[in-house]
Amino acid sequence: MKVRLDKNSALIIVDVQRDFCQGGALAVPNGDEVVPVLNEYIEKFKSAGAAVIATRDWHPRNHVSFRSRGGPWPEHCVQNTAGAEFHPRLNLPSDVIVVSKGTEPDKEAYSGFEGTDLESKLRELGVSKIFVGGLATDYCVKHTVLDGLKRGFEVYLLEDAVRGVDVQKGDSEKAIEEMVKKGAKRLRLEDLS
Ligand code: VGL
Ligand code: ZN
């Protein structure tokens, strides 16, 4: 499958933040491996004049998903802390559009569309095709992809640029199957013309 990028395409990089990478509070196994691959995608999207969007998990210190509040996760991606910063080797372009999510203390938001202006930004730019990579396959990537499909976007899953948490073995594989079943198309770097 060869896919040509155009101005109706946008790259969505999900949550490639220090806390989800090696040494971080909620490190995704091999999460750092997506960085060099995403850097290649960024170059291709910039060359095609396509938008680059980066979502970030951006929690208040008392977020409901934290164990301190009975949630499933250690404290991570707290607003304005080092752990919430984008990975230092991720070459985000100067005109990257940053979308913060999970900002409400009492609401979990795994999807980049949930409680954000991501959809209106995409519509404003005339984007109809989104290409989603980042962390984590079985949480924020999955929910962003499924939400994109629900909202009528053509969605490509960048399967060489995602890694999962796998709380249960096989979660990421299951997540990919579900995304594909619901209409996402798998794409790898070499599929871009
Ligand atoms: C995520 C767990 C908790 C993610 C965010 O970005 O996939 N996972 N918060
Ligand atoms: Zn989170």
Short mmCIF file of C-alpha atoms and ligand atoms in Angstrom, two decimals:
data_model
loop_
_atom_site.label_atom_id
_atom_site.label_comp_id
_atom_site.label_asym_id
_atom_site.label_seq_id
_atom_site.Cartn_x
_atom_site.Cartn_y
_atom_site.Cartn_z
CA MET A 1 0.00 0.00 0.00
CA LYS A 2 1.42 3.38 -0.98
CA VAL A 3 -0.04 6.45 0.67
CA ARG A 4 0.65 10.00 -0.45
CA LEU A 5 0.59 12.75 2.15
CA ASP A 6 -1.13 16.01 1.31
CA LYS A 7 -2.49 19.11 3.03
CA ASN A 8 -5.50 17.14 4.25
CA SER A 9 -3.20 14.88 6.25
CA ALA A 10 -2.04 15.44 9.82
CA LEU A 11 0.41 13.58 12.01
CA ILE A 12 -0.80 13.10 15.58
CA ILE A 13 1.95 12.18 18.02
CA VAL A 14 0.39 10.88 21.21
CA ASP A 15 2.00 11.50 24.59
CA VAL A 16 5.70 11.02 23.82
CA GLN A 17 6.63 12.45 27.20
CA ARG A 18 9.44 11.72 29.64
CA ASP A 19 7.18 9.94 32.13
CA PHE A 20 6.17 7.37 29.51
CA CYS A 21 9.77 6.72 28.47
CA GLN A 22 12.73 4.99 30.08
CA GLY A 23 13.26 6.19 33.65
CA GLY A 24 9.85 7.86 33.76
CA ALA A 25 7.10 7.44 36.35
CA LEU A 26 4.96 5.28 34.04
CA ALA A 27 7.53 4.00 31.58
CA VAL A 28 6.12 2.11 28.61
CA PRO A 29 8.42 -0.85 27.79
CA ASN A 30 10.67 0.24 24.92
CA GLY A 31 8.69 3.46 24.65
CA ASP A 32 11.80 5.41 23.60
CA GLU A 33 12.01 3.35 20.42
CA VAL A 34 9.21 5.38 18.85
CA VAL A 35 11.28 8.58 18.96
CA PRO A 36 13.62 8.07 15.95
CA VAL A 37 10.77 6.63 13.89
CA LEU A 38 8.48 9.55 14.72
CA ASN A 39 11.29 11.93 13.79
CA GLU A 40 11.26 10.40 10.31
CA TYR A 41 7.49 10.80 10.09
CA ILE A 42 7.81 14.42 11.20
CA GLU A 43 10.23 15.12 8.33
CA LYS A 44 7.89 13.55 5.80
CA PHE A 45 4.86 15.47 7.04
CA LYS A 46 6.76 18.77 7.08
CA SER A 47 7.99 18.17 3.52
CA ALA A 48 4.41 17.50 2.41
CA GLY A 49 3.15 20.70 4.05
CA ALA A 50 1.05 18.62 6.43
CA ALA A 51 0.34 19.57 10.05
CA VAL A 52 2.12 18.02 13.01
CA ILE A 53 0.16 17.76 16.25
CA ALA A 54 1.48 16.52 19.59
CA THR A 55 -0.87 15.56 22.38
CA ARG A 56 0.34 15.49 25.93
CA ASP A 57 -1.02 13.98 29.13
CA TRP A 58 -1.25 17.06 31.33
CA HIS A 59 -2.61 16.18 34.74
CA PRO A 60 -3.21 18.30 37.81
CA ARG A 61 -1.42 16.97 40.90
CA ASN A 62 -4.69 15.58 42.32
CA HIS A 63 -5.74 13.71 39.19
CA VAL A 64 -8.33 10.97 39.63
CA SER A 65 -6.20 8.41 37.74
CA PHE A 66 -3.47 8.52 40.40
CA ARG A 67 -3.18 5.80 43.06
CA SER A 68 -3.39 8.50 45.73
CA ARG A 69 -7.00 8.87 44.63
CA GLY A 70 -7.72 5.19 44.10
CA GLY A 71 -6.83 5.24 40.40
CA PRO A 72 -4.74 2.67 38.50
CA TRP A 73 -1.60 4.72 37.84
CA PRO A 74 1.35 6.18 39.70
CA GLU A 75 1.54 9.96 39.59
CA HIS A 76 2.64 10.90 36.06
CA CYS A 77 2.70 13.81 33.63
CA VAL A 78 1.89 16.41 36.25
CA GLN A 79 1.54 19.84 34.64
CA ASN A 80 4.79 21.82 34.44
CA THR A 81 7.00 19.04 35.81
CA ALA A 82 9.98 17.50 33.98
CA GLY A 83 8.07 14.23 33.58
CA ALA A 84 5.41 15.96 31.52
CA GLU A 85 7.93 17.35 29.02
CA PHE A 86 8.12 15.92 25.54
CA HIS A 87 10.96 13.45 25.00
CA PRO A 88 14.13 15.52 24.55
CA ARG A 89 15.07 13.77 21.29
CA LEU A 90 11.66 14.20 19.67
CA ASN A 91 12.21 16.81 16.95
CA LEU A 92 8.92 18.64 17.14
CA PRO A 93 8.73 21.38 14.51
CA SER A 94 8.47 25.00 15.67
CA ASP A 95 4.89 25.19 14.41
CA VAL A 96 3.74 22.02 16.17
CA ILE A 97 0.20 22.20 17.55
CA VAL A 98 0.18 21.02 21.17
CA VAL A 99 -3.02 19.56 22.60
CA SER A 100 -3.19 19.00 26.38
CA LYS A 101 -5.54 16.42 27.80
CA GLY A 102 -6.48 14.92 31.16
CA THR A 103 -6.40 18.41 32.64
CA GLU A 104 -9.55 18.06 34.76
CA PRO A 105 -8.89 16.70 38.28
CA ASP A 106 -11.92 14.41 38.29
CA LYS A 107 -11.93 13.16 34.69
CA GLU A 108 -9.74 10.56 33.00
CA ALA A 109 -9.19 11.28 29.32
CA TYR A 110 -7.24 8.75 27.30
CA SER A 111 -8.32 10.19 23.96
CA GLY A 112 -6.73 13.29 22.49
CA PHE A 113 -10.23 14.33 21.37
CA GLU A 114 -11.77 14.15 24.85
CA GLY A 115 -12.31 17.55 26.43
CA THR A 116 -9.91 19.24 23.97
CA ASP A 117 -10.19 21.33 20.82
CA LEU A 118 -8.37 18.73 18.70
CA GLU A 119 -11.35 18.10 16.41
CA SER A 120 -12.04 21.80 15.77
CA LYS A 121 -8.34 22.39 15.07
CA LEU A 122 -8.32 19.55 12.53
CA ARG A 123 -11.52 20.85 10.88
CA GLU A 124 -10.09 24.36 10.74
CA LEU A 125 -7.03 23.01 8.93
CA GLY A 126 -9.20 21.00 6.54
CA VAL A 127 -7.71 17.74 7.75
CA SER A 128 -9.56 14.55 6.80
CA LYS A 129 -6.79 11.97 7.31
CA ILE A 130 -4.98 11.49 10.58
CA PHE A 131 -1.87 9.41 11.14
CA VAL A 132 -1.53 8.38 14.77
CA GLY A 133 1.58 7.15 16.59
CA GLY A 134 3.12 7.39 20.05
CA LEU A 135 2.33 6.05 23.50
CA ALA A 136 0.67 3.98 24.66
CA THR A 137 -0.84 1.61 22.09
CA ASP A 138 -3.34 0.12 24.53
CA TYR A 139 -4.47 3.40 26.14
CA CYS A 140 -4.13 6.84 24.63
CA VAL A 141 -3.23 5.75 21.10
CA LYS A 142 -6.17 3.33 21.02
CA HIS A 143 -8.70 5.83 22.34
CA THR A 144 -7.47 8.60 20.05
CA VAL A 145 -7.72 6.32 17.02
CA LEU A 146 -11.20 5.04 17.92
CA ASP A 147 -12.45 8.57 18.62
CA GLY A 148 -11.02 9.78 15.31
CA LEU A 149 -12.91 7.04 13.48
CA LYS A 150 -16.13 7.91 15.35
CA ARG A 151 -15.74 11.52 14.31
CA GLY A 152 -15.43 10.58 10.66
CA PHE A 153 -11.70 10.89 10.04
CA GLU A 154 -9.77 8.45 7.89
CA VAL A 155 -7.35 7.03 10.45
CA TYR A 156 -3.95 5.44 9.91
CA LEU A 157 -2.23 3.67 12.79
CA LEU A 158 1.55 4.07 12.57
CA GLU A 159 2.35 0.54 13.64
CA ASP A 160 6.10 1.05 13.65
CA ALA A 161 5.78 4.12 15.88
CA VAL A 162 3.66 2.85 18.77
CA ARG A 163 4.45 0.89 21.94
CA GLY A 164 2.10 -0.39 24.63
CA VAL A 165 1.95 -0.78 28.40
CA ASP A 166 0.63 -4.38 28.32
CA VAL A 167 -0.68 -4.46 31.89
CA GLN A 168 -1.96 -7.84 30.71
CA LYS A 169 0.18 -9.65 28.17
CA GLY A 170 -1.30 -9.17 24.69
CA ASP A 171 -3.19 -5.94 25.45
CA SER A 172 -1.40 -4.03 22.70
CA GLU A 173 -2.02 -6.72 20.11
CA LYS A 174 -5.70 -6.75 21.09
CA ALA A 175 -5.85 -2.98 20.89
CA ILE A 176 -4.40 -3.03 17.37
CA GLU A 177 -6.91 -5.69 16.29
CA GLU A 178 -9.77 -3.60 17.66
CA MET A 179 -8.56 -0.43 15.93
CA VAL A 180 -8.23 -2.26 12.63
CA LYS A 181 -11.62 -3.96 13.03
CA LYS A 182 -13.22 -0.57 13.56
CA GLY A 183 -11.66 0.84 10.41
CA ALA A 184 -8.12 2.04 11.16
CA LYS A 185 -5.53 1.26 8.51
CA ARG A 186 -2.09 0.03 9.53
CA LEU A 187 0.76 2.00 8.07
CA ARG A 188 4.56 1.84 8.25
CA LEU A 189 7.18 4.33 7.12
CA GLU A 190 7.85 2.46 3.90
CA ASP A 191 4.18 2.79 2.91
CA LEU A 192 4.56 6.53 2.42
CA SER A 193 5.38 7.53 -1.14
C1 VGL B 1 -1.67 7.01 29.26
C2 VGL B 1 -1.96 5.74 31.13
C3 VGL B 1 -2.27 6.85 31.87
C4 VGL B 1 -1.30 7.08 27.80
C5 VGL B 1 -1.98 8.14 29.97
O1 VGL B 1 -0.83 8.15 27.36
O2 VGL B 1 -1.47 6.06 27.10
N1 VGL B 1 -1.67 5.81 29.85
N2 VGL B 1 -2.27 8.06 31.27
ZN ZN B 2 -2.43 9.86 32.35
#
